Amino acid sequence: MREHLDINGKVPNLIDHVLEELLCTEMWSEGTLEDQANVIYLKVNGCWFRHFFDCAIVFWRNQDKAPKSYEMQELDSYFKVVDLAHNLDIKGLKIRSFETYSIKGGSEFVFTFENSRSIVFTNINDITVYRT
């Protein structure tokens, strides 16, 4: 059985609301993709939310606007914003459920939509990947 994780921040009410945007930042270092979904951004009811994992803690933060790609020269890294809602054809779908779990070596976050489609974000050793 999976255990629930510690939550830092206020979890937004997403159930039965339409997903307006779903973005993530990919972390590229020295030309190599190091983290497929370093931070996850959702827009629901006109509000932006930032979601990320760190050391078995799930973080939720409000955000004023959509993120932009940026570079961190000191780490020779580039953080590229990717439009997951558009790329995965889930923009405009109603969110039916979302759950966060502790898994071996990390954590997992699952969104399920009105058409039974889902997206799963898995974070192990501070690296986040997603699958549908």
PDB file of C-alpha atoms in Angstrom:
ATOM      1  CA  MET A   1       0.000   0.000   0.000  1.00  0.00           C
ATOM      2  CA  ARG A   2       1.285   3.472  -0.878  1.00  0.00           C
ATOM      3  CA  GLU A   3       1.640   6.120   1.807  1.00  0.00           C
ATOM      4  CA  HIS A   4       0.614   9.736   1.337  1.00  0.00           C
ATOM      5  CA  LEU A   5       3.364  12.357   1.393  1.00  0.00           C
ATOM      6  CA  ASP A   6       3.863  15.526   3.379  1.00  0.00           C
ATOM      7  CA  ILE A   7       2.321  18.550   1.684  1.00  0.00           C
ATOM      8  CA  ASN A   8       3.859  22.020   1.907  1.00  0.00           C
ATOM      9  CA  GLY A   9       1.504  24.804   0.861  1.00  0.00           C
ATOM     10  CA  LYS A  10      -2.198  24.943   0.178  1.00  0.00           C
ATOM     11  CA  VAL A  11      -3.478  22.262  -2.201  1.00  0.00           C
ATOM     12  CA  PRO A  12      -5.785  23.956  -4.724  1.00  0.00           C
ATOM     13  CA  ASN A  13      -9.314  22.747  -5.380  1.00  0.00           C
ATOM     14  CA  LEU A  14      -8.925  21.197  -8.832  1.00  0.00           C
ATOM     15  CA  ILE A  15     -11.644  18.533  -8.892  1.00  0.00           C
ATOM     16  CA  ASP A  16     -14.356  19.156 -11.522  1.00  0.00           C
ATOM     17  CA  HIS A  17     -12.526  22.218 -12.847  1.00  0.00           C
ATOM     18  CA  VAL A  18     -11.275  22.644 -16.398  1.00  0.00           C
ATOM     19  CA  LEU A  19      -7.543  22.396 -17.052  1.00  0.00           C
ATOM     20  CA  GLU A  20      -6.745  25.646 -18.850  1.00  0.00           C
ATOM     21  CA  GLU A  21      -2.979  25.118 -19.021  1.00  0.00           C
ATOM     22  CA  LEU A  22      -0.454  22.474 -17.982  1.00  0.00           C
ATOM     23  CA  LEU A  23       3.193  23.407 -18.432  1.00  0.00           C
ATOM     24  CA  CYS A  24       6.451  22.023 -17.120  1.00  0.00           C
ATOM     25  CA  THR A  25      10.061  23.130 -17.186  1.00  0.00           C
ATOM     26  CA  GLU A  26      12.581  20.713 -18.624  1.00  0.00           C
ATOM     27  CA  MET A  27      16.065  21.044 -17.164  1.00  0.00           C
ATOM     28  CA  TRP A  28      18.838  20.829 -19.742  1.00  0.00           C
ATOM     29  CA  SER A  29      22.470  20.738 -18.611  1.00  0.00           C
ATOM     30  CA  GLU A  30      25.387  20.867 -21.036  1.00  0.00           C
ATOM     31  CA  GLY A  31      22.983  19.897 -23.851  1.00  0.00           C
ATOM     32  CA  THR A  32      21.538  16.860 -22.046  1.00  0.00           C
ATOM     33  CA  LEU A  33      17.979  16.578 -20.731  1.00  0.00           C
ATOM     34  CA  GLU A  34      18.488  16.037 -16.990  1.00  0.00           C
ATOM     35  CA  ASP A  35      14.927  16.459 -15.679  1.00  0.00           C
ATOM     36  CA  GLN A  36      11.830  16.070 -17.878  1.00  0.00           C
ATOM     37  CA  ALA A  37       9.502  17.971 -15.512  1.00  0.00           C
ATOM     38  CA  ASN A  38      11.558  19.932 -12.992  1.00  0.00           C
ATOM     39  CA  VAL A  39       8.528  22.058 -12.027  1.00  0.00           C
ATOM     40  CA  ILE A  40       4.870  21.600 -13.042  1.00  0.00           C
ATOM     41  CA  TYR A  41       2.553  24.578 -13.637  1.00  0.00           C
ATOM     42  CA  LEU A  42      -1.246  24.405 -13.832  1.00  0.00           C
ATOM     43  CA  LYS A  43      -3.787  27.043 -14.696  1.00  0.00           C
ATOM     44  CA  VAL A  44      -7.317  26.428 -13.386  1.00  0.00           C
ATOM     45  CA  ASN A  45     -10.091  29.036 -12.977  1.00  0.00           C
ATOM     46  CA  GLY A  46      -7.708  31.721 -14.225  1.00  0.00           C
ATOM     47  CA  CYS A  47      -5.207  30.987 -11.412  1.00  0.00           C
ATOM     48  CA  TRP A  48      -1.682  29.632 -11.829  1.00  0.00           C
ATOM     49  CA  PHE A  49      -0.290  26.986  -9.461  1.00  0.00           C
ATOM     50  CA  ARG A  50       3.302  25.764  -9.221  1.00  0.00           C
ATOM     51  CA  HIS A  51       3.807  22.165  -8.147  1.00  0.00           C
ATOM     52  CA  PHE A  52       7.106  20.430  -7.423  1.00  0.00           C
ATOM     53  CA  PHE A  53       8.702  17.672  -5.356  1.00  0.00           C
ATOM     54  CA  ASP A  54      11.696  17.802  -3.020  1.00  0.00           C
ATOM     55  CA  CYS A  55      12.905  15.218  -0.498  1.00  0.00           C
ATOM     56  CA  ALA A  56       9.555  13.366  -0.212  1.00  0.00           C
ATOM     57  CA  ILE A  57       7.654  16.633   0.221  1.00  0.00           C
ATOM     58  CA  VAL A  58       5.051  17.853  -2.257  1.00  0.00           C
ATOM     59  CA  PHE A  59       5.045  21.626  -2.702  1.00  0.00           C
ATOM     60  CA  TRP A  60       2.136  23.767  -3.924  1.00  0.00           C
ATOM     61  CA  ARG A  61       2.497  27.487  -4.567  1.00  0.00           C
ATOM     62  CA  ASN A  62       0.312  30.150  -6.161  1.00  0.00           C
ATOM     63  CA  GLN A  63       1.913  32.005  -9.047  1.00  0.00           C
ATOM     64  CA  ASP A  64       0.947  35.287 -10.734  1.00  0.00           C
ATOM     65  CA  LYS A  65       1.650  34.312 -14.336  1.00  0.00           C
ATOM     66  CA  ALA A  66       2.894  31.636 -16.692  1.00  0.00           C
ATOM     67  CA  PRO A  67       6.572  30.728 -16.399  1.00  0.00           C
ATOM     68  CA  LYS A  68       9.138  31.606 -19.052  1.00  0.00           C
ATOM     69  CA  SER A  69      12.156  29.617 -20.154  1.00  0.00           C
ATOM     70  CA  TYR A  70      15.399  30.775 -18.537  1.00  0.00           C
ATOM     71  CA  GLU A  71      19.098  30.032 -18.332  1.00  0.00           C
ATOM     72  CA  MET A  72      21.291  29.439 -15.268  1.00  0.00           C
ATOM     73  CA  GLN A  73      24.794  30.129 -16.545  1.00  0.00           C
ATOM     74  CA  GLU A  74      26.410  29.219 -13.226  1.00  0.00           C
ATOM     75  CA  LEU A  75      25.100  25.643 -13.658  1.00  0.00           C
ATOM     76  CA  ASP A  76      25.463  25.611 -17.455  1.00  0.00           C
ATOM     77  CA  SER A  77      21.739  24.793 -17.461  1.00  0.00           C
ATOM     78  CA  TYR A  78      18.690  25.876 -19.417  1.00  0.00           C
ATOM     79  CA  PHE A  79      15.105  25.490 -18.187  1.00  0.00           C
ATOM     80  CA  LYS A  80      12.724  25.139 -21.138  1.00  0.00           C
ATOM     81  CA  VAL A  81       8.955  25.598 -20.711  1.00  0.00           C
ATOM     82  CA  VAL A  82       6.941  22.835 -22.418  1.00  0.00           C
ATOM     83  CA  ASP A  83       3.174  23.027 -23.086  1.00  0.00           C
ATOM     84  CA  LEU A  84       2.009  19.585 -21.930  1.00  0.00           C
ATOM     85  CA  ALA A  85      -1.713  20.406 -22.194  1.00  0.00           C
ATOM     86  CA  HIS A  86      -1.310  21.161 -25.901  1.00  0.00           C
ATOM     87  CA  ASN A  87       1.233  18.418 -26.663  1.00  0.00           C
ATOM     88  CA  LEU A  88      -0.834  15.711 -24.911  1.00  0.00           C
ATOM     89  CA  ASP A  89      -4.224  17.044 -26.078  1.00  0.00           C
ATOM     90  CA  ILE A  90      -5.607  17.455 -22.543  1.00  0.00           C
ATOM     91  CA  LYS A  91      -6.178  21.214 -22.588  1.00  0.00           C
ATOM     92  CA  GLY A  92      -9.783  22.069 -21.744  1.00  0.00           C
ATOM     93  CA  LEU A  93     -10.556  18.741 -20.072  1.00  0.00           C
ATOM     94  CA  LYS A  94     -12.254  18.606 -16.688  1.00  0.00           C
ATOM     95  CA  ILE A  95     -10.090  17.232 -13.853  1.00  0.00           C
ATOM     96  CA  ARG A  96     -11.843  14.278 -12.196  1.00  0.00           C
ATOM     97  CA  SER A  97      -9.181  13.405  -9.618  1.00  0.00           C
ATOM     98  CA  PHE A  98      -5.621  14.013  -8.547  1.00  0.00           C
ATOM     99  CA  GLU A  99      -3.656  12.046  -5.999  1.00  0.00           C
ATOM    100  CA  THR A 100      -0.126  12.112  -4.653  1.00  0.00           C
ATOM    101  CA  TYR A 101       1.610   9.012  -3.323  1.00  0.00           C
ATOM    102  CA  SER A 102       4.854   7.932  -1.780  1.00  0.00           C
ATOM    103  CA  ILE A 103       6.518   5.251  -3.903  1.00  0.00           C
ATOM    104  CA  LYS A 104       9.770   3.364  -3.492  1.00  0.00           C
ATOM    105  CA  GLY A 105      12.542   5.924  -3.880  1.00  0.00           C
ATOM    106  CA  GLY A 106      10.262   8.905  -4.378  1.00  0.00           C
ATOM    107  CA  SER A 107       6.746  10.110  -5.072  1.00  0.00           C
ATOM    108  CA  GLU A 108       4.049  10.084  -7.715  1.00  0.00           C
ATOM    109  CA  PHE A 109       1.305  12.512  -8.723  1.00  0.00           C
ATOM    110  CA  VAL A 110      -1.650  11.321 -10.863  1.00  0.00           C
ATOM    111  CA  PHE A 111      -4.198  13.492 -12.701  1.00  0.00           C
ATOM    112  CA  THR A 112      -7.288  11.806 -14.177  1.00  0.00           C
ATOM    113  CA  PHE A 113      -9.526  13.689 -16.611  1.00  0.00           C
ATOM    114  CA  GLU A 114     -13.171  13.478 -17.673  1.00  0.00           C
ATOM    115  CA  ASN A 115     -12.425  11.201 -20.625  1.00  0.00           C
ATOM    116  CA  SER A 116     -10.517   8.727 -18.373  1.00  0.00           C
ATOM    117  CA  ARG A 117      -7.172   9.947 -19.715  1.00  0.00           C
ATOM    118  CA  SER A 118      -4.485  10.516 -17.146  1.00  0.00           C
ATOM    119  CA  ILE A 119      -1.009  11.902 -16.731  1.00  0.00           C
ATOM    120  CA  VAL A 120       1.375  10.574 -14.098  1.00  0.00           C
ATOM    121  CA  PHE A 121       4.383  12.505 -12.794  1.00  0.00           C
ATOM    122  CA  THR A 122       6.963  10.288 -11.082  1.00  0.00           C
ATOM    123  CA  ASN A 123       9.787  11.781  -9.016  1.00  0.00           C
ATOM    124  CA  ILE A 124      12.659   9.513  -7.989  1.00  0.00           C
ATOM    125  CA  ASN A 125      15.958  10.867  -6.644  1.00  0.00           C
ATOM    126  CA  ASP A 126      14.853  14.435  -7.433  1.00  0.00           C
ATOM    127  CA  ILE A 127      14.251  13.673 -11.135  1.00  0.00           C
ATOM    128  CA  THR A 128      10.668  13.970 -12.434  1.00  0.00           C
ATOM    129  CA  VAL A 129       9.340  12.228 -15.540  1.00  0.00           C
ATOM    130  CA  TYR A 130       5.790  11.953 -16.852  1.00  0.00           C
ATOM    131  CA  ARG A 131       3.734   9.431 -18.780  1.00  0.00           C
ATOM    132  CA  THR A 132       0.160   9.195 -20.037  1.00  0.00           C
TER     133      THR A 132
END
